[in-house]
XYZ file of C-alpha atoms in Angstrom:
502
model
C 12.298 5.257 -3.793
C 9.418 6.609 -5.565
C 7.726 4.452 -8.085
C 7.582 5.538 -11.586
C 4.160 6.431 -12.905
C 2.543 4.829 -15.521
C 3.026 6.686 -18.618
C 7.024 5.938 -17.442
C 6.771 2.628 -16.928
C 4.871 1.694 -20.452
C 7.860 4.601 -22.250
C 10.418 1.699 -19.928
C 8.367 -1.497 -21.144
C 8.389 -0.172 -24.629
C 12.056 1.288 -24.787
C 12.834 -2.247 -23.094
C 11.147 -4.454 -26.075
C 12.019 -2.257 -28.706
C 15.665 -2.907 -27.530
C 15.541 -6.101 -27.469
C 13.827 -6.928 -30.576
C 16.082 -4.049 -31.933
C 19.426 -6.035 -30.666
C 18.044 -9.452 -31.791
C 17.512 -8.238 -35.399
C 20.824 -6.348 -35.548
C 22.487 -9.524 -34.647
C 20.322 -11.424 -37.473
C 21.558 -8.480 -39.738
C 25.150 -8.662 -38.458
C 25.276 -12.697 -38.944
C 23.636 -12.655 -42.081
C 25.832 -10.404 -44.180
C 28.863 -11.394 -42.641
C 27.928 -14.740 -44.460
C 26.879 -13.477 -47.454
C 30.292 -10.957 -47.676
C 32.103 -13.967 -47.060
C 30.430 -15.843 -49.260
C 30.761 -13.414 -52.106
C 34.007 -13.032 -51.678
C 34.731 -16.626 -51.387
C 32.466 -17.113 -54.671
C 35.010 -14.589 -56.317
C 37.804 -16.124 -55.712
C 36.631 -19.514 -56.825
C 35.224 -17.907 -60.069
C 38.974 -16.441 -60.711
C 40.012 -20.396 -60.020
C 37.645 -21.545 -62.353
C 38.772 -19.128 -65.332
C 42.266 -20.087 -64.758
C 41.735 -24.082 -65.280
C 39.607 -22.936 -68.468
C 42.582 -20.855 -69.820
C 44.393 -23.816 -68.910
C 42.456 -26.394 -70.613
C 42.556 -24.044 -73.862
C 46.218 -23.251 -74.064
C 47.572 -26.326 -72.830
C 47.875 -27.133 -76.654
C 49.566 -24.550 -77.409
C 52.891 -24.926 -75.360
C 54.943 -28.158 -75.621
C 56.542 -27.618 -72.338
C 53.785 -27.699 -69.030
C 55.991 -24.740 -67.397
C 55.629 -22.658 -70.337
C 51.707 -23.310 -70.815
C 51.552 -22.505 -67.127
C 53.440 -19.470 -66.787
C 51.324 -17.782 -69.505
C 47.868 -18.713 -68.083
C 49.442 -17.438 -64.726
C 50.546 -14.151 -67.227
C 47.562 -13.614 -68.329
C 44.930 -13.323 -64.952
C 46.446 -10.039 -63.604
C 44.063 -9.124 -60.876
C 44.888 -5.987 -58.286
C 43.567 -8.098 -55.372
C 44.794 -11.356 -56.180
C 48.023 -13.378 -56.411
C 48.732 -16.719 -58.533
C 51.355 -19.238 -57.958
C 51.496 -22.603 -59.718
C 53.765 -25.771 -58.423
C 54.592 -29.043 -59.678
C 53.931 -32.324 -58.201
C 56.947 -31.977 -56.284
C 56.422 -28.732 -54.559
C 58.528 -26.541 -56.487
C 57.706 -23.073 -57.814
C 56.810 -23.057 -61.603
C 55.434 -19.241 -61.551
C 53.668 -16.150 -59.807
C 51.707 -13.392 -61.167
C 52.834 -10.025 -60.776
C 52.455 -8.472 -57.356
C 49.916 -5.301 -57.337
C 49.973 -3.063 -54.274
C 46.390 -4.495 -52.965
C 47.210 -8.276 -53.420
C 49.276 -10.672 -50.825
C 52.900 -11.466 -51.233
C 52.856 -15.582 -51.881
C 56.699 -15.968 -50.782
C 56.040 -17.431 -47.323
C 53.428 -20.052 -48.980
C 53.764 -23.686 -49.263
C 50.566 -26.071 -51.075
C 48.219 -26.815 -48.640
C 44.266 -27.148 -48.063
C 42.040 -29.250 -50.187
C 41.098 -28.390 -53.852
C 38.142 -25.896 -54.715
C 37.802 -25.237 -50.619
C 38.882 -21.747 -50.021
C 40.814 -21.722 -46.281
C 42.094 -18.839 -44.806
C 46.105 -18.197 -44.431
C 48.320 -15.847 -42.451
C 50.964 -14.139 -44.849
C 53.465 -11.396 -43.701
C 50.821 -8.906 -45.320
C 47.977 -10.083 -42.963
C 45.401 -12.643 -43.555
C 44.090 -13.877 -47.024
C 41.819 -16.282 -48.381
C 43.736 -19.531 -50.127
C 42.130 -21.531 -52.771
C 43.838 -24.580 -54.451
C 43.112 -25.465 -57.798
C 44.175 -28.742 -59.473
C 45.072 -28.671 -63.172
C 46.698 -31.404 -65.523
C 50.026 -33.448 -65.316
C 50.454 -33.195 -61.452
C 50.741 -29.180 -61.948
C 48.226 -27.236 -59.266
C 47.890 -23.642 -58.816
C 47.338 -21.804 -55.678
C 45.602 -18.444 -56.078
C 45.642 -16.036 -52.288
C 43.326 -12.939 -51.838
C 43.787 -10.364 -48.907
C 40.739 -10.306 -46.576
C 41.531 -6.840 -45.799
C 39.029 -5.173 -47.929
C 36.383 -7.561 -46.812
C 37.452 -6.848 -43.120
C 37.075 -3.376 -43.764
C 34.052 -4.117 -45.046
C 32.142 -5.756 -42.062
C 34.166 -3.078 -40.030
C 32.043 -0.296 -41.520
C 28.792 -2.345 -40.898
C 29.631 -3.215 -37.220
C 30.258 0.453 -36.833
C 26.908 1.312 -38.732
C 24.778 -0.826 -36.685
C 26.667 -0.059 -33.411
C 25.630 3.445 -33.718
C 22.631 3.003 -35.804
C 20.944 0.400 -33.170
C 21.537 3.277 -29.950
C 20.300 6.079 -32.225
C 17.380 4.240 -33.240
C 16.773 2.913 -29.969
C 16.873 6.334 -28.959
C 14.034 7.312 -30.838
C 12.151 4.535 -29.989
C 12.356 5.376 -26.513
C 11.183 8.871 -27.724
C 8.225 7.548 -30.075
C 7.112 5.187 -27.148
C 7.260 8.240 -24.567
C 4.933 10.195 -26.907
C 3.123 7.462 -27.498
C 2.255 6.804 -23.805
C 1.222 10.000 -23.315
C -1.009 10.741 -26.331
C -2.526 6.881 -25.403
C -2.995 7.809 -21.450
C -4.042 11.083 -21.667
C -7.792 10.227 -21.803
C -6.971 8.202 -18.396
C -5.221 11.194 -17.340
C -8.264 13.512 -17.516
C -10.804 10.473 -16.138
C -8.577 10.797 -13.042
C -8.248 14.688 -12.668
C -12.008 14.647 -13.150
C -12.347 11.793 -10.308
C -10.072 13.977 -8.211
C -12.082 16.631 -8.455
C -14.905 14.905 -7.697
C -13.419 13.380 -4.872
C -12.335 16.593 -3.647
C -16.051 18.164 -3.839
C -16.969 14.991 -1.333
C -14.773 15.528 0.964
C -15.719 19.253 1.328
C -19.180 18.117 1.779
C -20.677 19.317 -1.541
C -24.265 17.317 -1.557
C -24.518 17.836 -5.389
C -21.275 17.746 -7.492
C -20.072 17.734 -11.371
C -20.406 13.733 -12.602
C -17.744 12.785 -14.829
C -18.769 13.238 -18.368
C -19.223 10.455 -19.995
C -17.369 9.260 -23.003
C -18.898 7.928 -26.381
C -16.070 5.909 -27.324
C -16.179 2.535 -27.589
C -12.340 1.718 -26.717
C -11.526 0.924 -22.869
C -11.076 4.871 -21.864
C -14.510 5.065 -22.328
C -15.769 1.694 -20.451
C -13.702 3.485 -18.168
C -15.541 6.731 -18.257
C -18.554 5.302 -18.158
C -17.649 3.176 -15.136
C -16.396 6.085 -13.412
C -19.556 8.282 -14.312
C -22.147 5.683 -13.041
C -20.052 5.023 -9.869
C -20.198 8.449 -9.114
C -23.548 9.371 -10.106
C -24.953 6.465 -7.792
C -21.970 7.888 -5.318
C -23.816 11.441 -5.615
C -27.034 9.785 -4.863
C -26.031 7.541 -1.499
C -24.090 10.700 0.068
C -27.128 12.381 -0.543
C -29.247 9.777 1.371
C -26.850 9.249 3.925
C -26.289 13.060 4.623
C -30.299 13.566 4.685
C -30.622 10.538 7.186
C -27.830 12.113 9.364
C -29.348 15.313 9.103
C -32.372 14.341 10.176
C -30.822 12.318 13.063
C -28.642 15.072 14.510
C -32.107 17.424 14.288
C -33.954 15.008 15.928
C -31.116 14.515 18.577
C -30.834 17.992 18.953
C -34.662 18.652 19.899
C -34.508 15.843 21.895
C -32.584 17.269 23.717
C -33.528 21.228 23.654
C -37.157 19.984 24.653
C -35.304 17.502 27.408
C -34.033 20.184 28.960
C -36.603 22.754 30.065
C -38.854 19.791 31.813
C -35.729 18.639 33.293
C -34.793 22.044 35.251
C -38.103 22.719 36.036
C -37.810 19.160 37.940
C -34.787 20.628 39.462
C -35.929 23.899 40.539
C -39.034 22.756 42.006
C -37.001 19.929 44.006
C -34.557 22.171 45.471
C -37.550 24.912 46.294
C -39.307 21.280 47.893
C -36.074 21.028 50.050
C -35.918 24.524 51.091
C -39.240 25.076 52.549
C -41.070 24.679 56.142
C -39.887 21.223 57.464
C -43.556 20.065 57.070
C -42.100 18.693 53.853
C -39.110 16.566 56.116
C -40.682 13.274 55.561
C -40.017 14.183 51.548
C -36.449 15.436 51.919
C -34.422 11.752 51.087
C -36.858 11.634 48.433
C -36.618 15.288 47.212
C -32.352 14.887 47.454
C -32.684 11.569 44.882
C -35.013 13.855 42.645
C -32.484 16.652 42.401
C -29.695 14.641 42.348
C -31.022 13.006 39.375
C -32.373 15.663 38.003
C -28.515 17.331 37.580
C -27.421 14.155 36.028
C -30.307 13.885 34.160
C -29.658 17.396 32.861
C -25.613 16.934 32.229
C -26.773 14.056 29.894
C -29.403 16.393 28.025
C -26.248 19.111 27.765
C -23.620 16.653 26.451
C -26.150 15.318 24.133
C -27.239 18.783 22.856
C -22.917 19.376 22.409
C -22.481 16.210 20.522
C -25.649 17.238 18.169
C -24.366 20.457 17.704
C -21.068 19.320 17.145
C -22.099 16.592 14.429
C -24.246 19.434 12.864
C -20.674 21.338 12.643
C -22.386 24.681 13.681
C -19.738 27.764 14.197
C -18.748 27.754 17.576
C -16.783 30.914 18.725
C -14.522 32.630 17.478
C -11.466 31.441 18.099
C -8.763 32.876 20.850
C -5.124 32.439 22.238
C -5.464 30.723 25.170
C -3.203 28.549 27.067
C -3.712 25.540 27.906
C -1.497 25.557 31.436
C -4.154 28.060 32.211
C -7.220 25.838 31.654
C -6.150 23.643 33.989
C -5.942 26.519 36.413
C -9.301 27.292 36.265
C -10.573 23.153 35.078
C -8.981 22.590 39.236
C -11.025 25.482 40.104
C -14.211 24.245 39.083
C -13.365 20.156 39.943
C -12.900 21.986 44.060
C -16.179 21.238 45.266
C -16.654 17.888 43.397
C -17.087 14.463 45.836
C -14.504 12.955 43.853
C -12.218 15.610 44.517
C -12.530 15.560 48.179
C -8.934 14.708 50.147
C -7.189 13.501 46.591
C -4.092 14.386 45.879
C -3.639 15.961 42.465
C 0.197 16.703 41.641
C 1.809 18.660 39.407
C 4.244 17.669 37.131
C 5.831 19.654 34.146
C 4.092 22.762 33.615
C 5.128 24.871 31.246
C 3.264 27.350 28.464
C 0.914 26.082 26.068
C -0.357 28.184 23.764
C -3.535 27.078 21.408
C -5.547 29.158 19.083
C -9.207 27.507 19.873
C -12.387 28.032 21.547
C -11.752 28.484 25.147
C -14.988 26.971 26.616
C -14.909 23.639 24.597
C -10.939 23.021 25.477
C -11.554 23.676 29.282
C -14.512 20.879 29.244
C -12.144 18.892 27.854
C -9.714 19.401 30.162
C -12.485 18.768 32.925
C -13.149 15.453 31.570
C -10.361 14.305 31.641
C -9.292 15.753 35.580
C -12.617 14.439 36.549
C -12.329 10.989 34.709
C -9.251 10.189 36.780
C -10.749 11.565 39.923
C -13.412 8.860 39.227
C -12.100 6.047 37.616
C -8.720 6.215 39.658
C -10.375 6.445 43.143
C -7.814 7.060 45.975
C -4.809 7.010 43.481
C -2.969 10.408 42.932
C -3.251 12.199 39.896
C -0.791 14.061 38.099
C -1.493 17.007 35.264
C 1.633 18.389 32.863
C 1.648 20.594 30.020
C 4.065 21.925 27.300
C 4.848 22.103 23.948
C 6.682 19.455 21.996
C 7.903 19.663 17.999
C 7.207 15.989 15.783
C 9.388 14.655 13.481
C 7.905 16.943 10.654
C 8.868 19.952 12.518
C 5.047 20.787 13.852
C 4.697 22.374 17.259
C 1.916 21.018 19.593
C 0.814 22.449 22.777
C 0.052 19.233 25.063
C -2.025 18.536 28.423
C -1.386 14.935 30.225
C -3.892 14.010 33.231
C -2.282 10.950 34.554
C -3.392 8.325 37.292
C -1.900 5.689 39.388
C -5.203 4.041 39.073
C -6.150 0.414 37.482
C -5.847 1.013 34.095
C -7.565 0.769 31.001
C -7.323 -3.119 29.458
C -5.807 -3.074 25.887
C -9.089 -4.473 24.339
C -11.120 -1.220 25.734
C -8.638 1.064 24.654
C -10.532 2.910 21.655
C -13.557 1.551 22.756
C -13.883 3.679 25.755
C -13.248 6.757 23.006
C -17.146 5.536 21.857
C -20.271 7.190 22.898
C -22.038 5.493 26.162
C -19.147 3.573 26.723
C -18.485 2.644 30.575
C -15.952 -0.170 31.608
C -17.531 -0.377 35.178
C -21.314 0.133 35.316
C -20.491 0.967 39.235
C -19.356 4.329 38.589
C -21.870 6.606 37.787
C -21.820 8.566 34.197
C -23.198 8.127 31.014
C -20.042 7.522 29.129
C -19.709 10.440 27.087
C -16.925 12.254 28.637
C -14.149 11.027 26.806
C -16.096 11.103 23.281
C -17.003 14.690 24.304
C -13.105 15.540 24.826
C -12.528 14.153 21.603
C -14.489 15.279 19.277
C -13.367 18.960 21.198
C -9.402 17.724 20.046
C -10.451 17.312 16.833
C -12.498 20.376 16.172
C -8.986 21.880 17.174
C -7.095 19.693 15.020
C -5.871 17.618 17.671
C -6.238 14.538 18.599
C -6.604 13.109 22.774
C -4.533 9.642 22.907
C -4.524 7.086 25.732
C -0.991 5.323 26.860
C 0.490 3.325 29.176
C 3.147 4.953 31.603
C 5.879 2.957 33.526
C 4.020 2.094 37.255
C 0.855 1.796 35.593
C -2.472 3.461 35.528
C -3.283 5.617 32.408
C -2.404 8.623 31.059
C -4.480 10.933 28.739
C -2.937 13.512 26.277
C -4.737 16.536 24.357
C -2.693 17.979 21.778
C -3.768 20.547 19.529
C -1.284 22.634 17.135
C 0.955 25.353 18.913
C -0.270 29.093 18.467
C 2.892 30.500 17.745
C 4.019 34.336 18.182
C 6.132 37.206 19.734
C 4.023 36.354 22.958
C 5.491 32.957 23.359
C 8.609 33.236 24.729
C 7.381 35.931 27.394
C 4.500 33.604 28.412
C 6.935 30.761 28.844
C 9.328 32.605 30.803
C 6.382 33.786 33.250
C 4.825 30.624 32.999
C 7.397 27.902 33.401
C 7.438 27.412 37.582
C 10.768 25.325 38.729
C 10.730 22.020 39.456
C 9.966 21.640 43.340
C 9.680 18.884 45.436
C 6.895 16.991 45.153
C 5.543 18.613 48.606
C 6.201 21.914 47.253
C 3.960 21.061 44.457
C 1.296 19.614 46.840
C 1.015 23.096 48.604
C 0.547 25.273 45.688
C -2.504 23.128 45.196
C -4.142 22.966 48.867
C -5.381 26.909 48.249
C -7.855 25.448 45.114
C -9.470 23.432 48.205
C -8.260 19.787 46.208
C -5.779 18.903 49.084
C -6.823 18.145 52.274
């Protein structure tokens, strides 16, 4: 799962605070005014007690019976929302107010609680709030208001801030997403700008745009500023470096262009040594050594001239369809007269079509490396070449050459290693260790890549892969191609005409 970006993730951490706080200060709200409703209401009905014992006090005088004084102060507080009853010491009824539509029915109601402490009762109406109030001569009076309106009350603000807290959440979330954006958006650019920068490196640009740098003083412009010195001073190394690597591959290259003109006149003049008058016979061991060295001398002055070409990235040629089943046609060809060739046995195994759009020269050298670095390294062991086209897990179609021995191996510590220039695992065989550097930088100037594995009954097997050149020729050049599989002394004797088999 992808991770969400920053400007997300501070919208999330924001939307996630804001919520919370939000939530924790609704529930302050919530608890508060539900105490403070309750309280005012309670406060109300203890203020209606209070008035009653005052009318009490004051008309008491007035009555010479207690009933009579009592049913008149009950007469007189007439309240929509509230309902009086008085009883005597003993528990019986002495009077009740009238009954109004909004206040509780006291029929079901016996004296209970403690005075001036408002309790809550259930009547047949619903619930109500009870408050007793003690007056004179044993008589007490019991006044009951319906918590309905106050229920309906916090019911409104439990539905306010139930859809007041989401909406304003909402916007929050909204606010903080804007916010993110307007706050990264300098951050935003610095990287687009170090993209583009980065870009302009990898292309090889040797001067590029810096990033301009800011004059604020906040941390998007530390960060500018960071950014523009690290890639000014970036500017300035690649520059070095690509100077001193310039320089290098020049100097390699005249190295070897100068190498080579002193090193075939060596050559010619040994082998024009060897074939004169055989006054010259005490020479000829001599003369051999000279030319013998003289060719290796002058393979090493080529390969070195390729690499310093190749580092220099010059155009090669122009690119062709080629196949790669073909190149190992003509790579056999070529390895015929070789010593190392001599009496091997070089099998084939699947050979199919493998079409490549490259440079047809470079591809069958590498293809000749690698034939002629199992000849060598693999002495007396038989070698097997393949090729065909495969598809990857992404759907990409590669055109693929295996050369494959049943020699010793390569040891797992050596395995990139002998990839490196002037590498050589046995100082016995002769070479200069450049082969197999040679075939790769040739995979990758096609894209490809050459790997090195291990196949069941060991020895080693190389594989050059470089992408598939696909078109209407394909299936016509597989179908011409693609040879059935024959026994393996079939296969043998399609090779003994290329002079390999003996």
């Amino acid at each position: 799962m992808r991770r969400p970006g920053l400007r997300a993730r501070l919208a999330l951490v924001f939307a996630g605070g804001f919520a919370f706080l939000l939530g924790l200060g609704g529930l302050a709200l919530w608890s508060h005014l539900e105490r403070a409703y309750r309280a005012d209401f309670d406060a109300a009905l203890i203020a209606t007690g209070r008035g009653a014992a005052s009318l009490w006090e004051l008309d008491r005088g007035e009555y010479r019976l207690a009933d009579s004084a009592v049913a008149h102060v009950v007469g007189e507080l007439r309240f929509g929302d509230r309902t009086l009853v008085a009883f005597d010491s003993t528990g019986r009824r002495l009077a009740v107010s009238l009954h109004f539509p909004d206040g509780p029915l006291f029929d079901d109601v016996t004296p209970q609680g403690r005075p001036w402490e408002p309790m809550t009762v259930r009547l047949r109406e619903g619930n109500a709030r009870l408050l007793r109030v003690p007056l004179s001569e044993g008589i007490e009076l019991y006044l009951a208001m319906a918590t309905a309106p106050l229920e309906l009350r916090l019911a409104q603000l439990r539905l306010a801030l139930l859809v007041g807290v989401p909406v304003i959440l909402l916007a929050g979330a909204l606010f903080g997403a804007w916010a993110a954006q307007v706050v990264l958006q300098g951050i935003v650019e610095v990287a687009r700008a170090a993209e583009a920068t980065a870009h302009q490196v990898a292309a090889g640009a040797v001067q590029f745009e810096p990033l301009r740098a800011s004059g604020d003083q906040d941390e998007i412009g530390v960060l500018t500023r960071a950014l523009h010195l690290l890639t000014t001073r970036l500017a300035a190394a690649l520059a070095r470096e690509r100077e001193a690597a310039a320089r290098q591959r020049r100097f390699l290259a005249d190295v070897a262009h100068e190498l080579r003109t002193p090193v075939a006149i060596v050559r010619s003049e040994a082998e024009v040594a060897l074939a004169s008058p055989p006054a010259l016979a005490p020479y000829r061991h001599a003369l051999e050594r000279v030319v013998e060295e003289a060719a290796g001398l002058g393979s090493l002055v080529n390969d070195l001239l390729l690499l310093a070409r190749g580092e220099a990235e010059a155009p090669g040629a122009e690119p062709q369809r080629i196949y790669l089943d073909d190149l190992v046609n003509r790579s056999l060809a070529r390895l015929r007269h070789l010593p190392s060739a001599r009496g091997r046995e070089i099998r084939r195994g699947t050979f199919e079509a493998a079409p490549v759009r490259g440079e047809p020269d470079l591809l069958e050298r590498a293809v000749v490396v690698l034939l002629h670095n199992a000849l060598v390294h693999a002495a007396a062991a038989p070698v097997e070449v393949s090729t065909g086209t495969r598809r990857d897990a992404g759907g990409a179609v590669w055109s693929w050459v295996t050369v494959r021995d049943w020699g010793p191996g390569i040891p797992a510590e050596a395995r990139e290693r002998i990839f490196e220039r002037f590498a050589r695992l046995d100082r016995s065989v002769p070479g200069a260790g450049l082969g197999l550097a040679i075939a790769r930088w040739i995979a990758e100037r096609h894209q490809g890549r050459l790997t090195l594995s291990d196949p069941p009954g060991g020895g080693a097997a190389f594989t050059l892969e470089c992408p598939a050149d696909g078109g209407s020729e394909d299936q016509e050049a597989q179908n011409t191609a693609s040879q059935p599989s024959l026994p393996l002394e079939h296969q043998v004797d399609q090779l003994r005409p290329l002079g390999l088999l003996r």
